[in-house]
GROMACS .gro file of C-alpha atoms in nm:
model
  481
    1MET     CA    1   0.014   1.822  -0.700
    2LYS     CA    2  -0.314   1.969  -0.563
    3SER     CA    3  -0.295   2.277  -0.355
    4HIS     CA    4  -0.377   2.254  -0.009
    5GLY     CA    5  -0.692   2.497  -0.072
    6CYS     CA    6  -0.793   2.276  -0.350
    7ALA     CA    7  -0.779   1.964  -0.134
    8LEU     CA    8  -0.949   2.128   0.134
    9ALA     CA    9  -1.249   2.223  -0.088
   10LEU     CA   10  -1.257   1.850  -0.220
   11LEU     CA   11  -1.306   1.750   0.153
   12LEU     CA   12  -1.556   1.998   0.246
   13VAL     CA   13  -1.799   1.888  -0.042
   14ALA     CA   14  -1.708   1.511  -0.028
   15VAL     CA   15  -1.952   1.407   0.245
   16PRO     CA   16  -2.297   1.489   0.073
   17MET     CA   17  -2.226   1.268  -0.219
   18VAL     CA   18  -2.222   0.937   0.009
   19ALA     CA   19  -2.539   0.769   0.083
   20GLU     CA   20  -2.708   0.882   0.386
   21ALA     CA   21  -2.658   0.553   0.582
   22GLN     CA   22  -2.302   0.543   0.494
   23SER     CA   23  -2.257   0.927   0.613
   24ALA     CA   24  -2.433   0.858   0.940
   25GLU     CA   25  -2.159   0.627   1.013
   26GLY     CA   26  -1.912   0.882   0.977
   27ARG     CA   27  -1.754   0.714   0.662
   28ARG     CA   28  -1.607   0.918   0.375
   29TRP     CA   29  -1.383   0.828   0.088
   30LEU     CA   30  -1.033   0.777   0.219
   31ALA     CA   31  -0.723   0.761  -0.044
   32GLY     CA   32  -0.434   0.507   0.034
   33ASP     CA   33  -0.176   0.294  -0.093
   34HIS     CA   34  -0.072  -0.046   0.015
   35HIS     CA   35   0.238  -0.106  -0.167
   36VAL     CA   36   0.544   0.123  -0.081
   37HIS     CA   37   0.910   0.055  -0.037
   38SER     CA   38   1.168   0.213   0.173
   39ARG     CA   39   1.546   0.184   0.224
   40PHE     CA   40   1.482  -0.141   0.435
   41SER     CA   41   1.402  -0.318   0.112
   42ALA     CA   42   1.754  -0.395   0.107
   43ARG     CA   43   1.997  -0.569  -0.140
   44TYR     CA   44   2.195  -0.851   0.013
   45GLU     CA   45   2.555  -0.891  -0.043
   46PRO     CA   46   2.776  -1.192   0.063
   47ASP     CA   47   3.045  -1.112   0.315
   48PRO     CA   48   3.391  -1.199   0.121
   49ALA     CA   49   3.553  -1.253   0.468
   50VAL     CA   50   3.310  -1.514   0.593
   51PRO     CA   51   3.157  -1.667   0.289
   52ASP     CA   52   2.934  -1.919   0.474
   53ALA     CA   53   2.770  -1.622   0.673
   54PRO     CA   54   2.444  -1.494   0.577
   55PRO     CA   55   2.470  -1.203   0.315
   56VAL     CA   56   2.462  -0.867   0.467
   57PRO     CA   57   2.186  -0.642   0.387
   58GLN     CA   58   2.257  -0.319   0.205
   59LEU     CA   59   2.022  -0.048   0.300
   60GLY     CA   60   1.871   0.152   0.012
   61GLY     CA   61   1.959  -0.117  -0.221
   62ASP     CA   62   1.609  -0.152  -0.377
   63GLY     CA   63   1.427   0.150  -0.207
   64ASN     CA   64   1.614   0.466  -0.131
   65HIS     CA   65   1.381   0.671   0.094
   66THR     CA   66   1.329   0.645   0.465
   67ILE     CA   67   0.947   0.527   0.588
   68ILE     CA   68   0.933   0.902   0.702
   69ARG     CA   69   1.024   1.038   0.363
   70ASN     CA   70   0.746   0.812   0.212
   71ALA     CA   71   0.491   0.906   0.477
   72GLU     CA   72   0.541   1.287   0.416
   73MET     CA   73   0.504   1.243   0.029
   74ALA     CA   74   0.214   1.028   0.061
   75HIS     CA   75   0.045   1.295   0.305
   76ARG     CA   76   0.158   1.565   0.049
   77PHE     CA   77  -0.010   1.382  -0.251
   78GLY     CA   78  -0.344   1.343  -0.067
   79LEU     CA   79  -0.335   1.008   0.111
   80ASP     CA   80  -0.516   0.954   0.406
   81TRP     CA   81  -0.358   0.592   0.465
   82MET     CA   82  -0.033   0.403   0.360
   83VAL     CA   83   0.121   0.073   0.421
   84SER     CA   84   0.508   0.035   0.445
   85THR     CA   85   0.563  -0.281   0.254
   86ASP     CA   86   0.936  -0.382   0.235
   87HIS     CA   87   1.030  -0.689   0.082
   88GLY     CA   88   1.272  -0.980   0.201
   89GLY     CA   89   1.584  -1.151   0.171
   90PRO     CA   90   1.781  -1.384   0.405
   91LEU     CA   91   1.679  -1.312   0.764
   92HIS     CA   92   1.505  -1.002   0.662
   93SER     CA   93   1.242  -1.048   0.923
   94ARG     CA   94   1.521  -0.942   1.198
   95LEU     CA   95   1.576  -0.619   0.988
   96ASN     CA   96   1.202  -0.545   0.960
   97ALA     CA   97   1.150  -0.583   1.340
   98GLU     CA   98   1.482  -0.418   1.474
   99GLN     CA   99   1.517  -0.127   1.234
  100ALA     CA  100   1.223  -0.091   0.999
  101TYR     CA  101   0.957  -0.082   1.276
  102PRO     CA  102   1.114   0.183   1.497
  103GLU     CA  103   1.149   0.403   1.212
  104LEU     CA  104   0.784   0.350   1.115
  105LEU     CA  105   0.687   0.468   1.483
  106GLN     CA  106   0.886   0.774   1.405
  107ALA     CA  107   0.709   0.821   1.069
  108ARG     CA  108   0.377   0.809   1.252
  109ALA     CA  109   0.483   1.049   1.525
  110GLN     CA  110   0.616   1.293   1.236
  111VAL     CA  111   0.309   1.268   0.992
  112PRO     CA  112   0.028   1.234   1.225
  113GLY     CA  113  -0.223   1.330   0.951
  114LEU     CA  114  -0.134   0.989   0.793
  115ILE     CA  115  -0.301   0.653   0.899
  116LEU     CA  116   0.026   0.449   0.861
  117PHE     CA  117   0.022   0.049   0.866
  118TYR     CA  118   0.307  -0.182   0.900
  119GLY     CA  119   0.341  -0.457   0.664
  120MET     CA  120   0.577  -0.604   0.410
  121GLU     CA  121   0.584  -0.707   0.034
  122PHE     CA  122   0.525  -1.085   0.132
  123ASP     CA  123   0.752  -1.314  -0.070
  124THR     CA  124   0.474  -1.542  -0.138
  125PRO     CA  125   0.539  -1.934  -0.119
  126GLY     CA  126   0.480  -2.088  -0.462
  127ALA     CA  127   0.394  -1.751  -0.622
  128GLU     CA  128   0.547  -1.417  -0.638
  129HIS     CA  129   0.465  -1.105  -0.411
  130SER     CA  130   0.153  -0.989  -0.195
  131SER     CA  131   0.094  -0.690   0.031
  132LEU     CA  132   0.054  -0.804   0.368
  133ILE     CA  133  -0.106  -0.561   0.577
  134ILE     CA  134  -0.095  -0.601   0.959
  135PRO     CA  135  -0.359  -0.443   1.166
  136GLN     CA  136  -0.248  -0.188   1.429
  137SER     CA  137  -0.203  -0.335   1.762
  138ALA     CA  138   0.038  -0.337   2.056
  139HIS     CA  139   0.182  -0.661   1.913
  140GLU     CA  140   0.205  -0.585   1.527
  141ARG     CA  141   0.584  -0.603   1.521
  142GLU     CA  142   0.570  -0.962   1.667
  143ASP     CA  143   0.286  -1.061   1.433
  144LEU     CA  144   0.491  -0.957   1.124
  145LEU     CA  145   0.808  -1.113   1.267
  146HIS     CA  146   0.609  -1.443   1.313
  147LEU     CA  147   0.474  -1.454   0.957
  148GLU     CA  148   0.792  -1.341   0.780
  149SER     CA  149   1.033  -1.567   0.973
  150ARG     CA  150   0.809  -1.885   0.940
  151TYR     CA  151   0.660  -1.843   0.590
  152GLY     CA  152   0.872  -1.582   0.379
  153ARG     CA  153   0.984  -1.744   0.079
  154ARG     CA  154   1.321  -1.575   0.078
  155GLU     CA  155   1.388  -1.563   0.458
  156PRO     CA  156   1.591  -1.884   0.524
  157TRP     CA  157   1.955  -1.890   0.538
  158PRO     CA  158   2.068  -2.107   0.377
  159TYR     CA  159   1.824  -2.137   0.095
  160ASP     CA  160   1.512  -2.368   0.176
  161PRO     CA  161   1.348  -2.500  -0.139
  162ALA     CA  162   1.035  -2.598   0.070
  163ARG     CA  163   0.968  -2.242   0.105
  164GLU     CA  164   0.877  -2.223  -0.261
  165SER     CA  165   0.571  -2.457  -0.206
  166GLU     CA  166   0.209  -2.352  -0.283
  167ALA     CA  167   0.122  -2.585   0.010
  168LEU     CA  168   0.333  -2.352   0.237
  169MET     CA  169   0.127  -2.056   0.125
  170LEU     CA  170  -0.198  -2.247   0.229
  171GLU     CA  171  -0.043  -2.309   0.567
  172ALA     CA  172   0.052  -1.940   0.604
  173LEU     CA  173  -0.313  -1.842   0.533
  174ARG     CA  174  -0.452  -2.082   0.780
  175ASP     CA  175  -0.210  -1.910   1.027
  176MET     CA  176  -0.307  -1.570   0.946
  177GLY     CA  177  -0.675  -1.684   0.988
  178THR     CA  178  -0.611  -1.769   1.343
  179MET     CA  179  -0.461  -1.434   1.436
  180SER     CA  180  -0.632  -1.154   1.631
  181PRO     CA  181  -0.666  -0.931   1.455
  182ARG     CA  182  -0.621  -1.093   1.121
  183PRO     CA  183  -0.405  -0.943   0.853
  184VAL     CA  184  -0.487  -0.838   0.494
  185LEU     CA  185  -0.329  -0.990   0.212
  186VAL     CA  186  -0.365  -0.840  -0.147
  187ILE     CA  187  -0.202  -1.001  -0.447
  188ASN     CA  188   0.056  -0.762  -0.606
  189HIS     CA  189   0.101  -0.737  -1.006
  190PRO     CA  190  -0.076  -1.063  -1.046
  191ALA     CA  191   0.014  -1.111  -1.432
  192ARG     CA  192   0.344  -0.939  -1.460
  193SER     CA  193   0.516  -1.265  -1.521
  194ALA     CA  194   0.262  -1.350  -1.790
  195THR     CA  195   0.412  -1.396  -2.138
  196GLY     CA  196   0.097  -1.367  -2.345
  197LEU     CA  197  -0.296  -1.278  -2.290
  198GLY     CA  198  -0.389  -1.554  -2.075
  199VAL     CA  199  -0.053  -1.726  -2.061
  200TYR     CA  200   0.027  -1.664  -1.683
  201GLY     CA  201   0.355  -1.696  -1.492
  202GLN     CA  202   0.405  -1.704  -1.138
  203VAL     CA  203   0.033  -1.634  -1.029
  204ARG     CA  204  -0.240  -1.856  -1.169
  205PRO     CA  205  -0.599  -1.825  -1.146
  206ALA     CA  206  -0.617  -2.165  -0.953
  207GLN     CA  207  -0.417  -2.003  -0.702
  208LEU     CA  208  -0.640  -1.706  -0.662
  209ARG     CA  209  -0.937  -1.949  -0.609
  210ASP     CA  210  -0.750  -2.157  -0.351
  211TRP     CA  211  -0.652  -1.849  -0.123
  212SER     CA  212  -0.992  -1.713  -0.168
  213ASP     CA  213  -1.153  -2.051  -0.071
  214LEU     CA  214  -0.927  -2.080   0.231
  215GLU     CA  215  -0.931  -1.729   0.398
  216PRO     CA  216  -1.172  -1.500   0.223
  217ARG     CA  217  -1.134  -1.261   0.515
  218VAL     CA  218  -0.757  -1.248   0.480
  219ALA     CA  219  -0.684  -1.283   0.108
  220VAL     CA  220  -0.922  -1.033  -0.022
  221GLY     CA  221  -0.802  -0.936  -0.371
  222MET     CA  222  -0.525  -0.815  -0.627
  223GLU     CA  223  -0.373  -0.499  -0.764
  224GLY     CA  224  -0.587  -0.411  -1.042
  225ALA     CA  225  -0.358  -0.126  -1.123
  226PRO     CA  226   0.020  -0.234  -1.051
  227GLY     CA  227   0.274   0.032  -0.957
  228HIS     CA  228   0.593   0.126  -1.156
  229GLN     CA  229   0.349   0.339  -1.403
  230ALA     CA  230   0.641   0.576  -1.460
  231ASP     CA  231   0.870   0.311  -1.624
  232GLY     CA  232   0.780   0.468  -1.974
  233LEU     CA  233   0.919   0.806  -1.895
  234PHE     CA  234   1.257   0.982  -1.856
  235ALA     CA  235   1.307   1.198  -1.548
  236ASP     CA  236   1.213   1.501  -1.782
  237GLY     CA  237   0.889   1.334  -1.882
  238ARG     CA  238   1.004   1.258  -2.235
  239PRO     CA  239   0.903   0.896  -2.347
  240ASP     CA  240   1.146   0.617  -2.279
  241PRO     CA  241   1.124   0.379  -2.544
  242ALA     CA  242   1.258   0.092  -2.354
  243GLY     CA  243   0.996   0.133  -2.071
  244HIS     CA  244   0.683  -0.017  -2.005
  245ARG     CA  245   0.402   0.067  -1.748
  246GLY     CA  246   0.421  -0.154  -1.455
  247ILE     CA  247   0.738  -0.288  -1.566
  248TYR     CA  248   0.532  -0.541  -1.741
  249ARG     CA  249   0.782  -0.640  -2.030
  250ARG     CA  250   0.657  -0.988  -2.123
  251TYR     CA  251   0.281  -0.878  -2.166
  252PRO     CA  252   0.173  -0.522  -2.126
  253THR     CA  253  -0.080  -0.365  -1.897
  254LEU     CA  254  -0.416  -0.238  -2.050
  255GLY     CA  255  -0.493   0.103  -1.970
  256GLY     CA  256  -0.228   0.083  -1.671
  257PHE     CA  257  -0.424  -0.211  -1.540
  258ASP     CA  258  -0.341  -0.577  -1.509
  259GLN     CA  259  -0.476  -0.815  -1.759
  260MET     CA  260  -0.644  -1.009  -1.484
  261THR     CA  261  -0.866  -0.686  -1.415
  262ALA     CA  262  -0.882  -0.502  -1.757
  263ARG     CA  263  -0.984  -0.781  -1.976
  264LEU     CA  264  -1.373  -0.796  -1.996
  265GLY     CA  265  -1.480  -1.117  -1.926
  266GLY     CA  266  -1.149  -1.232  -1.792
  267VAL     CA  267  -0.985  -1.347  -1.479
  268TRP     CA  268  -1.176  -1.089  -1.252
  269ASP     CA  269  -1.506  -1.151  -1.411
  270ALA     CA  270  -1.458  -1.532  -1.371
  271LEU     CA  271  -1.392  -1.499  -1.014
  272LEU     CA  272  -1.693  -1.260  -0.953
  273GLY     CA  273  -1.919  -1.484  -1.184
  274GLU     CA  274  -1.863  -1.753  -0.919
  275GLY     CA  275  -1.978  -1.519  -0.651
  276ARG     CA  276  -1.637  -1.448  -0.499
  277ARG     CA  277  -1.578  -1.140  -0.309
  278TRP     CA  278  -1.272  -1.042  -0.483
  279TRP     CA  279  -1.161  -0.702  -0.480
  280ILE     CA  280  -0.907  -0.492  -0.680
  281THR     CA  281  -0.669  -0.195  -0.550
  282ALA     CA  282  -0.419   0.038  -0.699
  283THR     CA  283  -0.063   0.120  -0.593
  284SER     CA  284   0.243   0.311  -0.659
  285ASP     CA  285   0.486   0.014  -0.583
  286SER     CA  286   0.711   0.318  -0.499
  287HIS     CA  287   1.087   0.227  -0.473
  288THR     CA  288   1.290   0.523  -0.650
  289HIS     CA  289   1.109   0.813  -0.786
  290LEU     CA  290   1.119   0.917  -1.149
  291SER     CA  291   1.292   1.238  -1.094
  292GLU     CA  292   1.576   1.029  -0.926
  293GLY     CA  293   1.602   0.792  -1.241
  294GLY     CA  294   1.358   0.536  -1.096
  295ASP     CA  295   1.037   0.402  -1.230
  296ASP     CA  296   0.816   0.509  -0.981
  297PHE     CA  297   0.556   0.797  -0.864
  298TRP     CA  298   0.530   0.892  -0.512
  299PRO     CA  299   0.241   0.729  -0.310
  300GLY     CA  300  -0.075   0.903  -0.409
  301GLU     CA  301   0.097   1.091  -0.689
  302TYR     CA  302  -0.045   0.888  -0.973
  303SER     CA  303  -0.269   0.590  -0.831
  304LYS     CA  304  -0.491   0.588  -0.527
  305THR     CA  305  -0.701   0.324  -0.375
  306TRP     CA  306  -1.021   0.472  -0.224
  307VAL     CA  307  -1.188   0.321   0.075
  308LEU     CA  308  -1.515   0.424   0.208
  309ALA     CA  309  -1.426   0.430   0.589
  310ARG     CA  310  -1.413   0.631   0.902
  311PRO     CA  311  -1.047   0.781   0.957
  312GLU     CA  312  -0.965   0.500   1.194
  313SER     CA  313  -0.719   0.194   1.098
  314GLU     CA  314  -0.967  -0.061   1.198
  315ASP     CA  315  -1.249   0.074   0.968
  316ILE     CA  316  -0.991   0.122   0.684
  317LEU     CA  317  -0.915  -0.265   0.692
  318ASP     CA  318  -1.281  -0.336   0.734
  319GLY     CA  319  -1.322  -0.145   0.403
  320LEU     CA  320  -1.071  -0.343   0.215
  321ARG     CA  321  -1.204  -0.660   0.340
  322GLU     CA  322  -1.585  -0.580   0.251
  323GLY     CA  323  -1.475  -0.424  -0.086
  324ARG     CA  324  -1.586  -0.052  -0.016
  325VAL     CA  325  -1.307   0.018  -0.281
  326PHE     CA  326  -1.274   0.197  -0.592
  327VAL     CA  327  -0.954   0.284  -0.779
  328ALA     CA  328  -0.837   0.564  -1.011
  329THR     CA  329  -0.543   0.692  -1.170
  330GLY     CA  330  -0.427   1.053  -1.233
  331ASP     CA  331  -0.688   1.193  -1.003
  332LEU     CA  332  -0.951   1.130  -1.296
  333VAL     CA  333  -1.207   1.107  -1.022
  334THR     CA  334  -1.205   1.150  -0.664
  335GLU     CA  335  -1.525   1.012  -0.545
  336LEU     CA  336  -1.747   0.718  -0.714
  337ASP     CA  337  -2.067   0.570  -0.554
  338VAL     CA  338  -2.238   0.308  -0.727
  339THR     CA  339  -2.574   0.228  -0.565
  340VAL     CA  340  -2.827  -0.068  -0.665
  341SER     CA  341  -3.172  -0.029  -0.539
  342ALA     CA  342  -3.519  -0.196  -0.547
  343GLY     CA  343  -3.811  -0.054  -0.349
  344ASP     CA  344  -3.678   0.039  -0.011
  345ARG     CA  345  -3.372  -0.185  -0.027
  346SER     CA  346  -3.012  -0.085  -0.162
  347ALA     CA  347  -2.670  -0.165  -0.157
  348GLY     CA  348  -2.331  -0.023  -0.263
  349MET     CA  349  -1.977  -0.135  -0.350
  350GLY     CA  350  -1.897  -0.452  -0.188
  351GLY     CA  351  -2.251  -0.521  -0.078
  352ARG     CA  352  -2.554  -0.776  -0.162
  353LEU     CA  353  -2.892  -0.647  -0.262
  354VAL     CA  354  -3.115  -0.939  -0.179
  355LEU     CA  355  -3.442  -0.934  -0.358
  356ASP     CA  356  -3.768  -1.169  -0.328
  357GLY     CA  357  -3.793  -1.306  -0.668
  358SER     CA  358  -3.716  -1.128  -0.984
  359GLY     CA  359  -3.787  -0.763  -1.054
  360PRO     CA  360  -3.640  -0.448  -1.201
  361VAL     CA  361  -3.325  -0.270  -1.032
  362ARG     CA  362  -3.217   0.082  -1.047
  363VAL     CA  363  -2.841   0.169  -1.083
  364THR     CA  364  -2.742   0.511  -0.974
  365ILE     CA  365  -2.396   0.614  -1.031
  366THR     CA  366  -2.237   0.961  -0.917
  367VAL     CA  367  -1.876   1.062  -0.974
  368ARG     CA  368  -1.682   1.356  -0.862
  369ASP     CA  369  -1.489   1.461  -1.177
  370PRO     CA  370  -1.258   1.721  -1.000
  371ALA     CA  371  -1.182   2.083  -1.141
  372CYS     CA  372  -0.854   2.091  -0.959
  373PRO     CA  373  -0.534   1.985  -1.142
  374ASN     CA  374  -0.371   1.652  -1.085
  375ALA     CA  375  -0.018   1.604  -0.974
  376VAL     CA  376   0.117   1.722  -1.321
  377GLY     CA  377  -0.088   2.026  -1.347
  378ARG     CA  378  -0.364   1.882  -1.575
  379SER     CA  379  -0.717   1.858  -1.526
  380PRO     CA  380  -0.841   1.540  -1.718
  381SER     CA  381  -1.208   1.502  -1.783
  382VAL     CA  382  -1.425   1.173  -1.780
  383ASP     CA  383  -1.519   1.071  -2.145
  384HIS     CA  384  -1.735   0.782  -2.088
  385ILE     CA  385  -1.860   0.556  -1.790
  386ASP     CA  386  -1.937   0.172  -1.845
  387LEU     CA  387  -2.192  -0.006  -1.652
  388ILE     CA  388  -2.089  -0.376  -1.647
  389VAL     CA  389  -2.326  -0.663  -1.564
  390GLY     CA  390  -2.209  -1.022  -1.527
  391GLU     CA  391  -2.431  -1.320  -1.437
  392MET     CA  392  -2.350  -1.540  -1.144
  393ASN     CA  393  -2.326  -1.919  -1.136
  394PRO     CA  394  -2.157  -2.024  -0.809
  395GLY     CA  395  -2.133  -2.389  -0.959
  396PRO     CA  396  -1.792  -2.554  -0.984
  397VAL     CA  397  -1.559  -2.455  -1.268
  398ALA     CA  398  -1.204  -2.578  -1.384
  399ARG     CA  399  -0.950  -2.411  -1.119
  400ASP     CA  400  -0.756  -2.224  -1.379
  401THR     CA  401  -1.051  -2.086  -1.583
  402ASP     CA  402  -0.986  -1.736  -1.676
  403SER     CA  403  -1.291  -1.648  -1.871
  404HIS     CA  404  -1.649  -1.564  -1.815
  405ALA     CA  405  -1.869  -1.510  -2.114
  406ALA     CA  406  -2.186  -1.392  -1.935
  407VAL     CA  407  -2.063  -1.040  -1.876
  408ARG     CA  408  -2.149  -0.725  -2.086
  409VAL     CA  409  -2.125  -0.359  -2.113
  410GLU     CA  410  -2.496  -0.284  -2.049
  411ARG     CA  411  -2.476   0.068  -2.107
  412ARG     CA  412  -2.205   0.330  -2.191
  413PHE     CA  413  -2.266   0.685  -2.052
  414THR     CA  414  -2.138   0.995  -2.199
  415ALA     CA  415  -2.222   1.366  -2.127
  416ALA     CA  416  -2.525   1.352  -2.303
  417ASP     CA  417  -2.656   1.078  -2.046
  418TRP     CA  418  -2.557   1.233  -1.723
  419THR     CA  419  -2.659   1.534  -1.523
  420MET     CA  420  -2.383   1.769  -1.388
  421GLU     CA  421  -2.392   1.964  -1.079
  422GLY     CA  422  -2.053   2.125  -1.035
  423GLU     CA  423  -1.792   1.856  -1.007
  424VAL     CA  424  -2.043   1.572  -0.966
  425LEU     CA  425  -2.184   1.362  -1.259
  426THR     CA  426  -2.499   1.158  -1.189
  427MET     CA  427  -2.652   0.882  -1.410
  428THR     CA  428  -2.910   0.626  -1.368
  429HIS     CA  429  -3.011   0.299  -1.551
  430THR     CA  430  -3.292   0.052  -1.485
  431LEU     CA  431  -3.209  -0.330  -1.528
  432PRO     CA  432  -3.480  -0.544  -1.632
  433ALA     CA  433  -3.605  -0.837  -1.426
  434ALA     CA  434  -3.378  -1.152  -1.447
  435THR     CA  435  -3.404  -1.505  -1.323
  436GLY     CA  436  -3.059  -1.544  -1.183
  437ASP     CA  437  -2.822  -1.362  -0.981
  438ARG     CA  438  -2.602  -1.084  -1.104
  439TYR     CA  439  -2.290  -0.838  -1.028
  440ILE     CA  440  -2.275  -0.502  -1.135
  441ARG     CA  441  -1.947  -0.304  -1.155
  442VAL     CA  442  -1.831   0.039  -1.326
  443ARG     CA  443  -1.547   0.175  -1.495
  444GLY     CA  444  -1.447   0.488  -1.666
  445THR     CA  445  -1.185   0.663  -1.874
  446ASN     CA  446  -1.063   0.993  -2.007
  447GLY     CA  447  -0.985   0.829  -2.344
  448VAL     CA  448  -1.220   0.737  -2.634
  449GLU     CA  449  -1.160   0.374  -2.672
  450GLY     CA  450  -1.434   0.137  -2.595
  451GLU     CA  451  -1.191  -0.124  -2.427
  452PRO     CA  452  -0.857  -0.069  -2.258
  453LEU     CA  453  -0.574  -0.118  -2.518
  454PRO     CA  454  -0.241  -0.261  -2.467
  455ASP     CA  455  -0.010  -0.007  -2.348
  456THR     CA  456   0.286   0.069  -2.571
  457ALA     CA  457   0.676   0.115  -2.495
  458GLY     CA  458   0.724   0.471  -2.383
  459GLU     CA  459   0.357   0.560  -2.309
  460ASP     CA  460   0.273   0.869  -2.118
  461PRO     CA  461   0.049   0.727  -1.845
  462TRP     CA  462  -0.112   1.065  -1.771
  463THR     CA  463  -0.265   1.066  -2.112
  464ASP     CA  464  -0.463   0.720  -2.038
  465LEU     CA  465  -0.645   0.745  -1.725
  466TRP     CA  466  -0.910   0.486  -1.599
  467PHE     CA  467  -1.113   0.416  -1.290
  468TYR     CA  468  -1.269   0.105  -1.173
  469SER     CA  469  -1.551   0.025  -0.890
  470ASN     CA  470  -1.564  -0.285  -0.714
  471PRO     CA  471  -1.887  -0.488  -0.755
  472VAL     CA  472  -2.230  -0.496  -0.614
  473PHE     CA  473  -2.399  -0.804  -0.608
  474VAL     CA  474  -2.775  -0.866  -0.673
  475VAL     CA  475  -2.899  -1.202  -0.539
  476GLN     CA  476  -3.255  -1.334  -0.538
  477VAL     CA  477  -3.360  -1.528  -0.226
  478ALA     CA  478  -3.728  -1.660  -0.179
  479GLY     CA  479  -3.904  -1.496   0.102
  480ALA     CA  480  -3.604  -1.242   0.162
  481ARG     CA  481  -3.708  -0.901   0.307
   0.00000   0.00000   0.00000
């Protein structure tokens, strides 16, 4: 864990790295986690005395901490914001509204330094799970109660097979799109049920396209790095040969990231190549901590989703919707700016640089590689950073397309290629003129491998760290200015 002094030093030097237009708006990089379970992720047991009655929720059955405890630990490990996301079961919406929500309000009062959102791990109809983030409002409890009770896949008693339909998920998204303020939905561990590379399970690329087409301001992306990263370790840190990062037991993560994100030219690139504004995040999926025999790190202990925002709930959600987001594991980096410019115009993560005709563009990457130790007392260093460029062709594709050939590592930067001032690494590259639209994204690692490798059983996640930016789009429009 970083000391308070070290964390304060990072805070004091964070703002100058951000572009002037952004810092003028009062925005800075805020770390968060949108997938955290508490004791209200209950297990459900039948009542032997009343066999036809709904099963009884057993608090702590699939998450053993209070929301207050989760908030305290999130704040301790450097998070600025967090979403409490318990998943459901029969009539779970009542438990959420009547018991979890009052405890969430207590957590807000007791941990005022953390912006805490109400939400749930939505039992997604026709799929698996999603983080459903409810904007802060006077009716946030009623908003979640409405959505969970009406659309939650495991909510009905008795079981209703109609809740398993993909059509119901589309109906839910339409409903979410009419709400004011609208919620944010991020697909959790999308390829955890995949049985091979490109052999998908409960979540398919076609569904991601369907959700993005229907409500792109609600369904904004997917977990690039899932939680449960401690599954390959015993409580004392020894490797657990039966454990797999992310609990991806059918097909592994790659460098701790889901195959839909980590595979160059894979699902994520296929979506970006269509011009979709589809972002990635990283979470803890915290249920039970490693030290207690669980598979998890505390919120913020290992994975962080960084959002460029003012320390206000509305602007954090705006950052998630707009893609002002990068993700990192093990505190390998604590700031990342990717700026693409041409003349007097520029754009950052999630943005669009609009050009009048073709011409070269300049890419500037700045990274903070902190000297402070991370949560396990290590100070990892960046080995190399990849500038990835993909071509965009918004034309129609088959709905389950999961590959994109027109993407490449344009340049690999190492210490010989960047300048270093204190903790800040800066590197630039000029892309030649191109005839079509492009997107640009960045990734980096402390390892030497060129591409993220499949993670092995019992792997120590702290030795294999990665960070990923979200994309910047470069589009050409005649007469644009």
